[in-house]
């Protein structure tokens, strides 16, 4: 089954609602005021199934919009998710102001398909109908409804004349409409919220991407509230699943009608972020007046509406008919993704002046003077997925672009991102990150330069700790830094010894007096056995200054020539190794040893005996049991 959303457009009282009823048998005017006044005030909905030539069923969801100029904001809430439009023009009135404004809106929203319907054809004679047709053909020439390739169908909703022709045209045009992407993350802009007895809170909307299953958990944007789908209806029928391109009603648990409103959106939890700033490609209608930098406008996208400030890039104003890059600063956050179309209307008087497409939904606040930002936006606006991904990854630099962030900023799936990345040789995938190869190379170069500088400044230190080295690269994400380190290690540019990182071929470089001091320190502790001198006394007799002497001690400790067993005591490794042998021999005599016996065995005083026994406990040579130790 192929689902297609059909929107109506046209001037007030040109018969849009009557046309939908004649096609579907459903009166899309649901409000008492609409029926009383005889005009459509808010968007209404209907549905129809028709057989396609291929044998599949076409499921058409109709969104009927109000034609009165006062209700254009309601019209915009319904027109955003349509696949094709029925441009309705009454044969007895021809083209009127809202015909033009609605058609401008369709073009600005990049609607690609449609049918022109001449309603009320029973009210005019043949000659008048022909004249109106000529006027309409001239009006539509060069547009997506150019009569050279799209039908103009005269009908009468009263008599039923032309309805079969219109249904045939609908089947033809709707069959050509591409299916919406049901594999992408789901997005449902809410256009109605109400409570139904026995069910509770219900929302409706056109599912513009993805699919929604019964019992699914969804997030409400921009509020961040989590809700659960208790039930689903698609075009009025109960279903376990709604798919992209379908009119959908959801019965929600954990939400009240007071917590939800038109303009909010439903999407998978923890997938997207609401936007209060968006970078856009904006087009001004030829009939509009120039749009100045920092002008305030009414912003409409799908069902959302808010006030926005237009911050232009590289110019002071946009001329009529001109296209420009800009940042829109929204007074209320909403869920927007690159590729989303929007309409802007003049702040006062409120008339449609332009529209465009979102190219970046998470821009920094101040980028007008950032070098290369216009080129970056131009790459995003170009429409090529590889170019857009390349631009985003290049901009991310050593921080990298995580797959989760890429999904939030594009609306693509992880599989779509990976497939796109595989065709861009300039970028690599590191764990869950995309990173530019140039950024990786620059990071490796900086890595070796940082290590070289460290060795020159610290000749007595064999290397820098991995964590300290990481601190030199705040611009790099931990994953990207780790990959650069692994790469440099694989290329044998660096050496990793435990936690210490050093350049290959570089290590401790001792001067003559430092090498002599190292020998003196080692000899002092080696000759002392277990009756070691105080470290400060050994260092006091050296020729080198205190700072260098301490570094030499640190070097001996890192190389485990010396072993520090307490804050006061340092021993030579050979002396401790000999102690282990003596403890093993003592175990043959008795498996237990107390402090007095240990002192007799080693010939040391209690000052040394207690720290040495505690050291042996830590090394699992002994285990304390009361006042004794068990030799393990």
Short mmCIF file of C-alpha atoms in Angstrom, two decimals, residues 21-413:
data_model
loop_
_atom_site.label_atom_id
_atom_site.label_comp_id
_atom_site.label_asym_id
_atom_site.label_seq_id
_atom_site.Cartn_x
_atom_site.Cartn_y
_atom_site.Cartn_z
CA UNK A 21 -16.31 15.70 0.57
CA UNK A 22 -17.27 14.91 -3.03
CA UNK A 23 -14.12 12.79 -3.39
CA UNK A 24 -14.15 11.01 -0.04
CA UNK A 25 -17.64 11.35 1.39
CA UNK A 26 -16.12 12.94 4.50
CA UNK A 27 -16.91 16.47 5.66
CA UNK A 28 -13.54 17.89 6.75
CA UNK A 29 -15.22 20.79 8.54
CA UNK A 30 -15.46 19.41 12.08
CA UNK A 31 -16.07 22.61 14.11
CA UNK A 32 -19.57 23.88 14.87
CA UNK A 33 -18.47 27.41 13.98
CA UNK A 34 -17.30 26.19 10.54
CA UNK A 35 -20.66 24.61 9.84
CA UNK A 36 -22.56 27.65 11.14
CA UNK A 37 -20.53 30.22 9.17
CA UNK A 38 -20.01 28.04 6.11
CA UNK A 39 -16.25 28.64 5.98
CA UNK A 40 -13.26 26.52 6.94
CA UNK A 41 -11.43 27.95 9.95
CA UNK A 42 -8.98 25.19 10.85
CA UNK A 43 -7.39 22.30 9.02
CA UNK A 44 -9.58 19.25 8.45
CA UNK A 45 -8.88 15.70 7.37
CA UNK A 46 -10.31 12.97 5.17
CA UNK A 47 -9.09 9.83 3.44
CA UNK A 48 -9.68 7.80 0.32
CA UNK A 49 -8.31 4.57 -1.15
CA UNK A 50 -7.96 4.13 -4.92
CA UNK A 51 -6.53 1.25 -6.99
CA UNK A 52 -3.26 2.07 -8.75
CA UNK A 53 -2.36 0.74 -12.25
CA UNK A 54 0.36 -1.40 -10.65
CA UNK A 55 -2.28 -3.28 -8.65
CA UNK A 56 -1.34 -1.79 -5.28
CA UNK A 57 -3.71 0.37 -3.28
CA UNK A 58 -3.19 4.11 -3.04
CA UNK A 59 -4.11 5.39 0.42
CA UNK A 60 -4.75 9.13 0.08
CA UNK A 61 -4.87 11.28 3.20
CA UNK A 62 -6.42 14.70 2.56
CA UNK A 63 -5.52 17.82 4.53
CA UNK A 64 -8.13 20.48 3.86
CA UNK A 65 -6.96 24.00 4.68
CA UNK A 66 -8.83 27.27 5.28
CA UNK A 67 -8.75 29.80 2.47
CA UNK A 68 -9.49 32.99 4.35
CA UNK A 69 -6.50 35.33 4.76
CA UNK A 70 -7.13 35.47 8.52
CA UNK A 71 -6.54 31.73 8.78
CA UNK A 72 -3.38 31.36 6.69
CA UNK A 73 -1.49 30.46 9.89
CA UNK A 74 -3.85 27.48 10.26
CA UNK A 75 -3.36 26.63 6.60
CA UNK A 76 0.42 26.57 7.17
CA UNK A 77 0.01 24.07 10.02
CA UNK A 78 -1.48 21.54 7.60
CA UNK A 79 0.37 22.13 4.36
CA UNK A 80 3.89 21.32 5.56
CA UNK A 81 3.75 17.53 5.29
CA UNK A 82 1.94 17.10 1.97
CA UNK A 83 3.18 15.12 -1.04
CA UNK A 84 0.95 16.77 -3.64
CA UNK A 85 -1.46 19.69 -3.78
CA UNK A 86 -4.89 20.25 -5.23
CA UNK A 87 -4.80 23.91 -6.24
CA UNK A 88 -8.48 24.82 -6.16
CA UNK A 89 -9.69 27.73 -8.30
CA UNK A 90 -13.39 28.51 -8.65
CA UNK A 91 -14.46 28.82 -12.29
CA UNK A 92 -16.81 31.69 -11.45
CA UNK A 93 -14.08 33.80 -9.77
CA UNK A 94 -10.75 32.69 -11.28
CA UNK A 95 -7.47 33.62 -9.53
CA UNK A 96 -7.83 35.56 -6.26
CA UNK A 97 -5.38 36.87 -3.59
CA UNK A 98 -5.29 33.71 -1.49
CA UNK A 99 -4.89 31.64 -4.66
CA UNK A 100 -1.61 33.48 -5.18
CA UNK A 101 -0.50 33.37 -1.54
CA UNK A 102 -1.30 29.66 -1.12
CA UNK A 103 0.48 28.84 -4.35
CA UNK A 104 3.52 30.88 -3.29
CA UNK A 105 3.55 28.90 -0.04
CA UNK A 106 3.45 25.59 -1.93
CA UNK A 107 6.42 26.65 -4.06
CA UNK A 108 8.38 27.91 -1.06
CA UNK A 109 7.73 24.56 0.67
CA UNK A 110 9.09 22.83 -2.43
CA UNK A 111 5.91 20.90 -3.22
CA UNK A 112 6.75 19.11 -6.48
CA UNK A 113 3.47 17.57 -7.60
CA UNK A 114 -0.13 18.56 -7.89
CA UNK A 115 -3.33 19.00 -9.86
CA UNK A 116 -5.16 22.21 -10.67
CA UNK A 117 -8.90 21.83 -10.06
CA UNK A 118 -11.41 24.27 -11.54
CA UNK A 119 -14.36 23.94 -9.15
CA UNK A 120 -17.92 25.22 -9.58
CA UNK A 121 -17.69 24.56 -13.31
CA UNK A 122 -21.48 24.08 -13.32
CA UNK A 123 -21.92 27.81 -12.55
CA UNK A 124 -20.30 29.07 -15.77
CA UNK A 125 -20.81 28.50 -19.47
CA UNK A 126 -18.28 26.81 -21.72
CA UNK A 127 -16.84 30.06 -23.02
CA UNK A 128 -16.22 31.43 -19.50
CA UNK A 129 -14.64 28.14 -18.44
CA UNK A 130 -12.25 28.34 -21.41
CA UNK A 131 -11.29 31.92 -20.52
CA UNK A 132 -10.60 30.94 -16.88
CA UNK A 133 -8.54 27.97 -18.07
CA UNK A 134 -6.40 30.31 -20.20
CA UNK A 135 -5.88 32.65 -17.23
CA UNK A 136 -4.88 29.74 -15.03
CA UNK A 137 -2.52 28.31 -17.65
CA UNK A 138 -0.79 31.68 -17.92
CA UNK A 139 -0.57 31.94 -14.10
CA UNK A 140 0.98 28.46 -13.73
CA UNK A 141 3.35 28.53 -16.68
CA UNK A 142 6.96 27.77 -15.65
CA UNK A 143 5.96 26.38 -12.25
CA UNK A 144 5.66 22.84 -10.89
CA UNK A 145 2.00 22.97 -12.00
CA UNK A 146 2.86 24.03 -15.52
CA UNK A 147 -0.10 22.86 -17.67
CA UNK A 148 2.30 21.34 -20.20
CA UNK A 149 2.91 18.44 -17.81
CA UNK A 150 0.27 18.67 -15.04
CA UNK A 151 -3.51 18.36 -15.48
CA UNK A 152 -6.15 21.05 -15.11
CA UNK A 153 -9.43 19.32 -14.24
CA UNK A 154 -12.83 21.12 -14.28
CA UNK A 155 -15.27 19.63 -11.74
CA UNK A 156 -18.54 20.26 -9.98
CA UNK A 157 -18.81 19.07 -6.40
CA UNK A 158 -22.56 19.62 -6.63
CA UNK A 159 -23.30 17.55 -9.74
CA UNK A 160 -20.29 15.21 -9.58
CA UNK A 161 -19.13 16.26 -13.06
CA UNK A 162 -15.41 15.69 -13.60
CA UNK A 163 -14.93 13.67 -10.41
CA UNK A 164 -13.95 10.50 -12.23
CA UNK A 165 -11.42 12.50 -14.29
CA UNK A 166 -10.02 13.98 -11.06
CA UNK A 167 -9.70 10.54 -9.45
CA UNK A 168 -7.85 9.24 -12.51
CA UNK A 169 -5.51 12.25 -12.35
CA UNK A 170 -5.02 11.67 -8.61
CA UNK A 171 -4.06 8.06 -9.22
CA UNK A 172 -1.56 9.07 -11.89
CA UNK A 173 0.11 11.87 -9.91
CA UNK A 174 0.01 10.10 -6.54
CA UNK A 175 1.57 6.95 -8.02
CA UNK A 176 4.58 9.03 -9.03
CA UNK A 177 5.07 10.49 -5.54
CA UNK A 178 8.06 8.82 -3.88
CA UNK A 179 7.41 6.92 -0.67
CA UNK A 180 8.44 8.66 2.52
CA UNK A 181 11.42 7.22 4.38
CA UNK A 182 10.03 4.86 7.01
CA UNK A 183 13.53 3.70 8.04
CA UNK A 184 14.61 7.09 9.42
CA UNK A 185 13.91 8.14 13.01
CA UNK A 186 10.20 8.86 13.44
CA UNK A 187 8.91 12.45 13.53
CA UNK A 188 5.29 13.40 14.05
CA UNK A 189 4.47 17.13 14.10
CA UNK A 190 1.30 17.46 16.18
CA UNK A 191 -1.59 19.31 14.52
CA UNK A 192 -4.46 18.34 16.86
CA UNK A 193 -4.74 17.49 20.56
CA UNK A 194 -7.97 16.30 22.16
CA UNK A 195 -9.38 13.93 24.73
CA UNK A 196 -11.61 11.00 23.76
CA UNK A 197 -13.91 9.38 26.29
CA UNK A 198 -12.67 5.92 27.20
CA UNK A 199 -9.26 6.54 25.66
CA UNK A 200 -7.79 9.74 27.09
CA UNK A 201 -5.31 11.98 25.32
CA UNK A 202 -5.14 11.73 21.53
CA UNK A 203 -2.84 13.60 19.14
CA UNK A 204 -2.91 13.60 15.35
CA UNK A 205 -0.45 14.56 12.66
CA UNK A 206 1.19 13.55 9.42
CA UNK A 207 4.06 11.14 10.10
CA UNK A 208 6.83 12.76 8.04
CA UNK A 209 9.49 10.07 8.61
CA UNK A 210 10.07 6.73 10.26
CA UNK A 211 7.47 4.48 11.84
CA UNK A 212 5.69 4.33 15.19
CA UNK A 213 4.64 1.08 16.88
CA UNK A 214 2.12 0.45 19.58
CA UNK A 215 3.66 0.66 23.07
CA UNK A 216 6.60 2.71 21.73
CA UNK A 217 8.06 5.39 23.98
CA UNK A 218 8.36 8.85 22.43
CA UNK A 219 9.72 12.21 23.48
CA UNK A 220 7.66 15.39 23.23
CA UNK A 221 9.60 18.30 21.71
CA UNK A 222 10.47 20.89 22.87
CA UNK A 223 9.28 19.90 26.37
CA UNK A 224 11.37 16.75 26.70
CA UNK A 225 8.47 14.84 28.29
CA UNK A 226 8.29 11.08 27.70
CA UNK A 227 5.01 9.48 26.62
CA UNK A 228 3.89 5.97 25.65
CA UNK A 229 1.80 5.03 22.61
CA UNK A 230 -1.23 3.19 23.91
CA UNK A 231 -3.00 2.91 20.57
CA UNK A 232 -2.67 3.89 16.90
CA UNK A 233 -5.11 4.79 14.15
CA UNK A 234 -4.09 5.32 10.54
CA UNK A 235 -6.63 7.11 8.35
CA UNK A 236 -9.35 6.28 10.85
CA UNK A 237 -8.56 2.55 11.18
CA UNK A 238 -6.91 0.87 14.19
CA UNK A 239 -3.37 -0.31 13.47
CA UNK A 240 -0.33 -1.65 15.29
CA UNK A 241 2.00 0.58 13.29
CA UNK A 242 2.03 3.94 11.52
CA UNK A 243 4.51 4.56 8.71
CA UNK A 244 5.91 7.68 7.09
CA UNK A 245 3.43 9.42 4.79
CA UNK A 246 0.33 8.43 6.76
CA UNK A 247 -2.18 10.52 8.66
CA UNK A 248 -1.77 9.21 12.18
CA UNK A 249 -3.69 9.42 15.45
CA UNK A 250 -1.95 8.31 18.64
CA UNK A 251 -3.61 7.53 21.95
CA UNK A 252 -0.95 8.56 24.49
CA UNK A 253 -0.36 7.46 28.06
CA UNK A 254 1.42 9.67 30.63
CA UNK A 255 0.25 12.94 29.02
CA UNK A 256 -2.69 15.27 29.40
CA UNK A 257 -4.21 17.57 26.81
CA UNK A 258 -2.91 20.53 28.83
CA UNK A 259 0.66 19.30 28.39
CA UNK A 260 0.47 19.01 24.58
CA UNK A 261 -0.31 21.49 21.82
CA UNK A 262 -0.17 22.03 18.08
CA UNK A 263 3.39 22.84 17.06
CA UNK A 264 5.00 20.24 19.31
CA UNK A 265 6.56 17.12 17.80
CA UNK A 266 6.99 13.48 18.78
CA UNK A 267 10.24 11.62 18.11
CA UNK A 268 12.32 8.78 19.61
CA UNK A 269 13.73 9.60 23.07
CA UNK A 270 17.29 10.97 23.39
CA UNK A 271 17.72 11.23 19.61
CA UNK A 272 17.22 14.90 18.73
CA UNK A 273 17.51 18.31 20.38
CA UNK A 274 15.08 21.18 20.07
CA UNK A 275 16.52 24.23 18.27
CA UNK A 276 16.29 27.90 19.17
CA UNK A 277 18.70 28.89 16.38
CA UNK A 278 18.91 27.53 12.84
CA UNK A 279 21.06 28.43 9.86
CA UNK A 280 18.95 28.54 6.71
CA UNK A 281 18.91 29.22 3.01
CA UNK A 282 16.21 31.83 2.67
CA UNK A 283 14.36 32.97 -0.45
CA UNK A 284 12.30 36.14 -0.68
CA UNK A 285 9.27 36.33 -2.94
CA UNK A 286 9.60 38.71 -5.93
CA UNK A 287 6.49 40.52 -4.64
CA UNK A 288 8.00 41.12 -1.17
CA UNK A 289 9.77 44.23 0.01
CA UNK A 290 13.50 44.03 0.90
CA UNK A 291 14.16 42.11 4.12
CA UNK A 292 16.64 43.88 6.40
CA UNK A 293 19.18 42.34 8.76
CA UNK A 294 17.71 41.71 12.24
CA UNK A 295 14.14 42.00 10.95
CA UNK A 296 11.51 40.15 12.98
CA UNK A 297 9.26 37.71 11.13
CA UNK A 298 6.67 35.03 11.79
CA UNK A 299 8.27 31.61 11.29
CA UNK A 300 6.25 28.51 10.27
CA UNK A 301 7.56 24.97 9.81
CA UNK A 302 5.24 21.95 9.70
CA UNK A 303 2.78 22.65 12.53
CA UNK A 304 5.02 24.96 14.57
CA UNK A 305 4.77 28.74 14.60
CA UNK A 306 6.96 31.28 16.40
CA UNK A 307 8.57 34.69 16.00
CA UNK A 308 12.11 34.79 14.64
CA UNK A 309 14.86 37.37 14.18
CA UNK A 310 16.65 37.17 10.83
CA UNK A 311 20.44 37.58 11.08
CA UNK A 312 21.84 37.79 7.57
CA UNK A 313 25.25 36.46 6.58
CA UNK A 314 27.40 38.73 4.45
CA UNK A 315 24.78 41.38 3.63
CA UNK A 316 22.54 44.04 5.14
CA UNK A 317 19.33 43.08 3.36
CA UNK A 318 17.79 40.54 0.98
CA UNK A 319 16.26 41.92 -2.20
CA UNK A 320 12.91 40.69 -3.59
CA UNK A 321 13.38 37.41 -5.45
CA UNK A 322 16.85 36.92 -3.93
CA UNK A 323 18.21 33.92 -1.99
CA UNK A 324 20.57 34.36 0.97
CA UNK A 325 22.11 32.49 3.89
CA UNK A 326 20.92 33.57 7.33
CA UNK A 327 20.53 32.54 10.92
CA UNK A 328 17.03 32.54 12.36
CA UNK A 329 16.88 33.10 16.11
CA UNK A 330 13.59 31.66 17.31
CA UNK A 331 11.67 32.98 20.29
CA UNK A 332 10.52 29.42 21.07
CA UNK A 333 12.50 26.22 20.57
CA UNK A 334 11.20 23.62 18.16
CA UNK A 335 12.35 20.36 16.57
CA UNK A 336 13.99 21.16 13.23
CA UNK A 337 16.34 19.16 11.02
CA UNK A 338 18.35 20.04 7.90
CA UNK A 339 16.11 19.76 4.87
CA UNK A 340 13.01 20.98 6.72
CA UNK A 341 11.15 23.64 4.74
CA UNK A 342 9.73 26.77 6.35
CA UNK A 343 7.70 29.88 5.58
CA UNK A 344 8.34 33.40 6.86
CA UNK A 345 5.64 36.05 7.05
CA UNK A 346 6.06 39.75 7.63
CA UNK A 347 5.77 40.74 11.27
CA UNK A 348 3.19 43.42 10.47
CA UNK A 349 1.09 43.38 8.42
CA UNK A 350 1.17 39.58 8.49
CA UNK A 351 1.68 38.47 4.87
CA UNK A 352 3.80 35.73 3.35
CA UNK A 353 7.14 37.14 2.15
CA UNK A 354 9.38 34.11 1.72
CA UNK A 355 10.60 30.77 2.92
CA UNK A 356 13.45 28.35 2.58
CA UNK A 357 15.20 25.31 3.97
CA UNK A 358 17.07 24.56 7.20
CA UNK A 359 20.74 23.73 6.56
CA UNK A 360 22.11 23.59 10.14
CA UNK A 361 20.07 23.01 13.29
CA UNK A 362 22.81 23.48 15.89
CA UNK A 363 24.85 26.55 14.90
CA UNK A 364 26.91 28.53 17.41
CA UNK A 365 25.40 31.85 18.45
CA UNK A 366 28.08 34.10 16.95
CA UNK A 367 29.44 32.89 13.64
CA UNK A 368 29.03 35.88 11.31
CA UNK A 369 32.75 36.69 11.53
CA UNK A 370 34.03 33.10 11.64
CA UNK A 371 36.25 32.46 8.59
CA UNK A 372 34.84 29.82 6.27
CA UNK A 373 31.37 29.69 7.83
CA UNK A 374 29.62 30.80 4.63
CA UNK A 375 31.50 28.13 2.67
CA UNK A 376 30.50 25.58 5.31
CA UNK A 377 26.81 26.52 5.01
CA UNK A 378 27.04 26.51 1.21
CA UNK A 379 28.34 22.92 1.35
CA UNK A 380 25.43 21.93 3.59
CA UNK A 381 22.92 23.69 1.35
CA UNK A 382 24.26 21.96 -1.77
CA UNK A 383 22.03 18.95 -1.20
CA UNK A 384 24.72 16.25 -1.52
CA UNK A 385 24.92 13.93 1.48
CA UNK A 386 28.64 13.20 1.03
CA UNK A 387 29.43 16.93 0.78
CA UNK A 388 27.29 17.72 3.84
CA UNK A 389 28.87 14.95 5.95
CA UNK A 390 32.36 15.94 4.81
CA UNK A 391 31.72 19.59 5.78
CA UNK A 392 30.40 18.64 9.22
CA UNK A 393 33.30 16.29 9.96
CA UNK A 394 35.89 18.78 8.72
CA UNK A 395 34.40 21.47 10.96
CA UNK A 396 34.49 19.14 13.97
CA UNK A 397 38.28 18.80 13.66
CA UNK A 398 40.02 16.71 16.32
CA UNK A 399 36.85 16.64 18.43
CA UNK A 400 35.29 14.40 15.81
CA UNK A 401 31.60 14.02 15.07
CA UNK A 402 29.95 11.25 17.06
CA UNK A 403 27.37 9.09 15.29
CA UNK A 404 24.78 10.12 17.89
CA UNK A 405 25.50 13.81 17.24
CA UNK A 406 25.41 13.25 13.47
CA UNK A 407 21.98 11.62 13.76
CA UNK A 408 20.71 14.54 15.87
CA UNK A 409 22.01 17.08 13.34
CA UNK A 410 20.93 15.33 10.15
CA UNK A 411 18.03 12.99 10.91
CA UNK A 412 19.85 10.19 9.06
CA UNK A 413 20.14 6.71 10.51
#
